[in-house]
Amino acid sequence: MSKRRALITGITGQDGSYLLEFLLAKDYEVHGVVRRVALEDPEHRLSRIMRYREQVQLHPASLESYASLYQVVAKVLPDECYHLASQSFVSYSFDDEFSTLNTNINGTHYLLSALKHNAPACRVYFAGSSEMFGKVEEIPQTERTRFHPRSTYGISKVAGFDLTRNYREAYGLHASSGILFNHESPRRGFEFVTRRISSGVARIAAGAQSELRLGNLDAQRDWGHAREYVEAMWLMLQQPEPDDYVIATGEMHSVREFAAAAFSWAGLDYRDYVTADAVLFRPAEVNTLLGDASKARERLGWRSRTSFQELVREMVEADCRAAGVGDAVLARLSPE
Ligand code: GDR
């Protein structure tokens, strides 16, 4: 039997790299959409997937170009397509609202349309986000909670979610959306708060920095491990019917708690190093996000397994090792 063929957009990102590993282990033939510049600068831009370079076929295309996405889909004819690519940094969406909306909404629309024309039997995953809940209308949030996005990023994700549902209902595409709450790992981009904290702790522990400036320390998030969240994406596409699922841990912590835990793993007190800088506050903040993933647990058999403390420890350990901190700190961080 021939291998199942998967196409991933955003394959060079945190989630894309974990999904690539997961699908290779399941013996998929994996294809990825990347920007042309990524192929020209592989050491830097393909760093998360370099070790799998021989096992994956990369295709240059842009979310801004329908023609380029159409050609990739027509060439690959995937059985499953995971649409993870987007402008995903919420803060940046306040600085450049127009490109966030254009890239995220059009990119999703182009891909769905290209699939409809070339591979209508393909099963599609759209990366929705807890940012769609924004100014939350109930706690915890489920698939039935109303959306109230607070940034153009959130608005673009609501539009992508609606487009995905519309392609399902209007054209019969097997298209599902995951409403993923924050998910982190040692592969998280440095601009996101958890990695800012873990890398900051590592530099402070290594003596290369003495202060860490953050934004709103009171924002609360539901933080899980990205490696587990990509399994949920795959499970959604194995269901007989397409549907939408909240993926979350069901536990909420503040940025302050994350910082306290991260510094404490390195034997430090965050209050000696962290300052809240008003410049880093967002014009409209999402203060609390807490997901109820009961539907995913019941229908997909999925649940989050990594505890908050373990997630923080893993991230701090990885950054401390990379920063070359001393053995005394590493001994605190290494599991027995
Ligand atoms: P978020 O992630 O916006 O929730 O979206 P991020 O880590 O950027 O922010 C989380 C919360 O921390 C507060 N914060 C800071 N944030 C950043 N980036 N830097 C700081 O210094 C800082 N200090 C405090 C923020 O105000 C916010 O409240 C992530 C992204 O991955 C999205 O793409 C994804 O859809 C959602 O998670 C689920």
XYZ file of C-alpha atoms and ligand atoms in Angstrom:
374
model
C 0.000 0.000 0.000
C 1.319 3.440 -0.822
C 2.158 5.797 2.002
C -0.339 8.399 3.159
C 0.710 11.841 2.004
C 0.554 14.861 4.293
C 1.094 18.519 3.431
C 2.017 20.922 6.246
C 2.071 24.707 5.999
C 4.177 26.283 8.740
C 6.378 23.183 8.872
C 9.404 25.182 10.066
C 7.630 26.415 13.211
C 7.317 24.846 16.642
C 4.146 22.901 15.866
C 5.175 22.058 12.294
C 8.396 20.451 13.475
C 6.649 18.307 16.105
C 3.961 17.321 13.604
C 6.606 16.382 11.049
C 8.262 14.055 13.580
C 4.909 12.565 14.563
C 3.849 11.875 10.962
C 7.234 10.434 9.958
C 6.946 8.014 12.889
C 3.575 6.974 11.452
C 5.231 6.372 8.074
C 3.628 9.258 6.204
C 5.182 10.836 3.137
C 5.519 14.400 4.404
C 5.566 17.560 2.296
C 5.985 21.072 3.617
C 5.223 24.532 2.293
C 8.026 27.000 3.034
C 8.925 30.492 1.925
C 11.558 30.649 -0.792
C 13.855 32.598 1.547
C 13.814 29.633 3.939
C 15.360 27.407 1.288
C 18.025 30.036 0.675
C 18.903 30.304 4.368
C 18.356 26.751 5.679
C 20.746 26.848 8.661
C 18.750 29.620 10.223
C 15.205 29.298 8.917
C 14.977 25.508 8.785
C 16.776 24.970 12.083
C 13.913 23.102 13.754
C 13.610 20.561 10.923
C 17.199 20.327 9.622
C 17.712 16.854 11.029
C 14.767 15.578 8.939
C 15.825 17.412 5.770
C 16.280 14.167 3.796
C 12.914 12.768 4.906
C 10.687 15.659 3.926
C 9.909 17.321 0.612
C 9.795 21.096 0.830
C 7.964 23.269 -1.678
C 8.429 27.035 -1.951
C 5.161 28.986 -1.891
C 3.669 32.025 -0.222
C 0.438 32.392 1.735
C 0.000 35.632 -0.188
C -0.068 33.919 -3.577
C -3.016 31.782 -4.622
C -1.153 30.589 -7.700
C 1.787 29.292 -5.669
C -0.390 27.404 -3.165
C -2.550 26.041 -5.985
C 0.522 24.629 -7.719
C 1.850 22.936 -4.597
C -1.513 21.334 -3.808
C -1.933 20.189 -7.435
C 1.539 18.634 -7.379
C 1.385 16.943 -3.963
C -2.299 15.886 -3.995
C -2.258 15.328 -0.231
C -4.464 12.926 1.719
C -4.174 15.190 4.759
C -3.341 18.886 4.960
C -2.361 20.719 8.149
C -2.634 24.485 7.817
C -0.421 25.854 10.588
C 1.225 28.802 8.850
C 0.211 32.303 9.870
C 1.459 35.565 11.289
C 1.095 34.159 14.801
C 2.562 36.785 17.145
C -0.389 38.621 18.704
C 1.638 41.724 19.701
C 2.838 42.202 16.145
C -0.733 42.157 14.869
C -1.253 45.523 16.622
C 1.685 47.016 14.728
C 0.695 45.640 11.350
C -3.010 44.941 11.309
C -3.273 44.924 7.544
C -0.675 42.300 6.763
C -1.905 40.084 9.642
C -5.442 40.135 8.250
C -4.369 39.785 4.617
C -1.902 36.968 5.157
C -3.916 34.958 7.642
C -7.343 35.249 6.058
C -6.316 35.062 2.410
C -3.761 32.335 3.054
C -6.434 30.122 4.617
C -8.923 30.924 1.883
C -6.405 30.235 -0.908
C -5.424 26.909 0.584
C -9.019 25.747 1.092
C -9.906 26.754 -2.453
C -6.830 25.017 -3.903
C -7.765 21.846 -2.000
C -11.375 22.034 -3.144
C -10.256 22.161 -6.782
C -7.392 19.673 -6.691
C -7.861 17.323 -3.754
C -11.486 17.451 -2.584
C -11.121 14.211 -0.597
C -8.175 15.605 1.387
C -8.741 15.918 5.141
C -7.901 19.400 6.342
C -6.822 20.798 9.701
C -7.065 24.518 10.430
C -5.121 25.957 13.347
C -7.714 27.974 15.228
C -6.760 29.649 18.496
C -7.972 30.455 21.993
C -7.335 34.091 20.969
C -10.704 33.800 19.186
C -12.338 33.855 22.653
C -10.470 37.055 23.547
C -12.578 38.957 26.070
C -14.008 35.735 27.358
C -17.753 35.398 27.673
C -17.593 32.403 30.024
C -15.023 30.425 32.008
C -13.909 27.837 31.027
C -14.256 28.140 27.254
C -15.734 25.304 25.196
C -16.586 24.812 21.514
C -19.909 26.551 22.260
C -18.444 29.712 23.819
C -18.999 32.843 21.736
C -15.956 34.449 20.133
C -14.913 37.975 21.080
C -11.441 38.504 19.561
C -9.292 41.380 20.870
C -6.676 41.705 18.113
C -6.502 41.466 14.341
C -4.704 38.171 14.937
C -7.786 36.883 16.807
C -10.098 38.320 14.153
C -8.098 36.619 11.389
C -8.406 33.303 13.222
C -12.184 33.698 13.608
C -12.381 34.359 9.850
C -10.231 31.285 9.145
C -12.423 29.210 11.455
C -15.569 30.403 9.649
C -14.010 29.776 6.236
C -13.064 26.247 7.279
C -16.589 25.525 8.509
C -18.046 27.019 5.338
C -15.905 24.807 3.090
C -17.098 21.857 5.151
C -20.764 22.797 4.862
C -20.817 24.203 1.324
C -18.379 21.900 -0.497
C -18.283 18.799 1.690
C -14.584 19.148 2.575
C -13.460 17.029 5.548
C -12.216 20.191 7.266
C -11.723 20.490 11.045
C -10.516 23.282 13.293
C -8.567 22.873 16.477
C -9.136 25.668 18.982
C -5.712 25.316 20.539
C -4.879 27.102 23.745
C -1.269 28.234 24.314
C 1.204 25.438 23.751
C 4.879 25.735 24.442
C 8.139 23.792 24.334
C 11.887 24.345 24.068
C 11.192 25.024 20.369
C 8.924 28.015 21.065
C 9.865 31.248 19.288
C 11.802 33.705 21.454
C 9.151 36.427 21.109
C 6.505 34.504 23.085
C 6.387 35.062 26.826
C 7.270 31.561 28.018
C 10.428 31.434 25.912
C 11.320 35.005 26.807
C 11.216 33.862 30.405
C 13.059 30.535 30.006
C 15.786 32.067 27.840
C 16.021 35.063 30.189
C 16.466 32.761 33.193
C 19.221 30.910 31.337
C 21.103 34.108 30.462
C 20.775 35.366 34.036
C 21.950 32.021 35.438
C 24.894 32.135 33.022
C 25.773 35.645 34.171
C 25.121 37.195 30.766
C 22.159 39.349 31.844
C 20.901 40.840 35.100
C 17.324 41.850 34.394
C 14.275 40.561 32.494
C 11.701 43.025 31.195
C 8.238 41.612 30.585
C 4.793 43.078 29.907
C 1.603 42.250 31.780
C 2.488 39.788 34.544
C -1.146 39.287 35.553
C -2.355 37.839 32.237
C -3.443 34.236 32.721
C -3.095 31.430 30.216
C -3.780 27.721 29.838
C -0.319 26.411 28.861
C 0.237 22.896 27.499
C 3.035 21.052 25.697
C 3.158 21.504 21.904
C 4.305 17.911 21.303
C 1.004 16.642 22.684
C -1.087 19.236 20.861
C 0.021 18.058 17.396
C -1.295 14.571 18.251
C -4.729 16.140 18.691
C -4.481 17.667 15.204
C -3.851 14.257 13.705
C -6.620 12.610 15.740
C -9.133 15.151 14.409
C -8.371 14.096 10.839
C -8.810 10.395 11.662
C -12.471 10.894 12.666
C -15.196 9.830 10.246
C -16.747 13.318 10.407
C -14.972 16.688 10.501
C -15.594 18.834 13.590
C -14.113 21.520 15.840
C -12.324 20.814 19.125
C -10.937 22.789 22.058
C -7.449 21.552 22.973
C -6.281 22.700 26.410
C -5.027 21.512 29.790
C -7.910 22.871 31.891
C -5.413 24.649 34.192
C -4.692 28.353 34.257
C -1.576 30.195 35.481
C -0.442 33.799 35.342
C 2.677 35.060 33.587
C 3.939 35.896 37.083
C 3.504 32.253 38.151
C 5.354 31.092 35.052
C 8.218 33.450 35.854
C 8.262 32.423 39.531
C 8.424 28.732 38.583
C 11.088 29.249 35.904
C 13.414 31.259 38.150
C 12.888 28.890 41.025
C 13.985 25.893 38.907
C 17.299 27.726 38.493
C 17.469 28.462 42.242
C 16.580 32.157 41.775
C 13.812 34.478 42.959
C 12.031 36.158 40.011
C 11.362 39.280 42.119
C 15.078 40.062 42.039
C 15.158 40.186 38.227
C 11.747 40.712 36.585
C 10.266 44.139 35.898
C 6.950 44.866 34.218
C 7.498 47.357 31.398
C 4.383 49.260 30.286
C 5.809 49.471 26.753
C 5.217 45.730 26.422
C 1.551 45.889 27.434
C -0.957 45.295 24.616
C -3.519 47.921 23.568
C -6.269 45.339 24.180
C -5.282 42.449 26.420
C -6.740 38.981 26.731
C -6.650 38.601 30.504
C -7.789 35.056 31.135
C -7.971 31.954 29.003
C -8.964 28.559 30.337
C -10.046 25.726 28.070
C -12.395 22.817 28.642
C -11.201 19.989 26.392
C -13.919 17.490 27.443
C -15.092 16.992 23.865
C -11.564 16.112 22.680
C -11.199 13.737 25.621
C -14.495 11.973 24.907
C -14.370 11.849 21.099
C -10.642 11.756 20.347
C -9.378 10.095 23.508
C -6.939 13.022 23.823
C -5.771 14.608 27.038
C -2.915 16.851 28.072
C -0.268 14.913 30.021
C 2.565 17.329 30.831
C 2.136 19.256 34.087
C 2.751 23.011 34.304
C 5.870 22.528 36.441
C 7.274 19.904 34.091
C 6.720 22.139 31.054
C 8.507 25.035 32.748
C 11.343 22.770 33.863
C 11.863 21.316 30.388
C 12.037 24.772 28.801
C 14.394 26.193 31.422
C 16.633 23.135 31.253
C 16.941 23.315 27.451
C 17.809 27.015 27.527
C 20.234 26.595 30.432
C 22.073 23.827 28.583
C 22.285 25.981 25.447
C 23.569 28.951 27.493
C 26.233 26.808 29.151
C 25.201 27.422 32.762
C 27.114 25.680 35.524
C 26.592 22.102 36.703
C 25.029 23.151 40.014
C 22.072 24.720 38.209
C 21.809 21.835 35.710
C 21.710 19.328 38.559
C 18.607 21.061 39.961
C 16.986 20.894 36.522
C 17.744 17.359 35.414
C 15.145 14.756 36.241
C 16.344 11.962 38.551
P -0.418 34.722 23.211
O 1.108 34.365 23.593
O -0.565 36.135 22.834
O -1.278 34.199 24.316
O -0.654 33.864 21.889
P 2.280 35.249 24.215
O 3.220 34.274 24.817
O 2.833 36.220 23.235
O 1.548 36.107 25.377
C 0.926 35.490 26.488
C 0.566 36.539 27.523
O 1.758 36.998 28.149
C 1.698 38.417 28.281
N 3.081 38.941 28.355
C 3.983 38.916 27.369
N 3.937 38.409 26.117
C 5.051 38.489 25.341
N 5.029 37.965 24.113
N 6.195 39.085 25.788
C 6.298 39.615 27.041
O 7.337 40.153 27.441
C 5.136 39.521 27.872
N 4.869 39.897 29.158
C 3.632 39.549 29.429
C 0.932 38.867 27.048
O 0.431 40.176 27.238
C -0.133 37.781 26.979
O -1.208 38.111 27.817
C -0.050 32.585 21.670
C 0.395 32.565 20.211
O 1.157 31.383 19.991
C -0.776 32.563 19.276
O -0.330 32.406 17.928
C -1.698 31.399 19.649
O -2.825 31.392 18.811
C -2.118 31.511 21.105
O -0.967 31.545 21.927
C -2.978 30.342 21.533
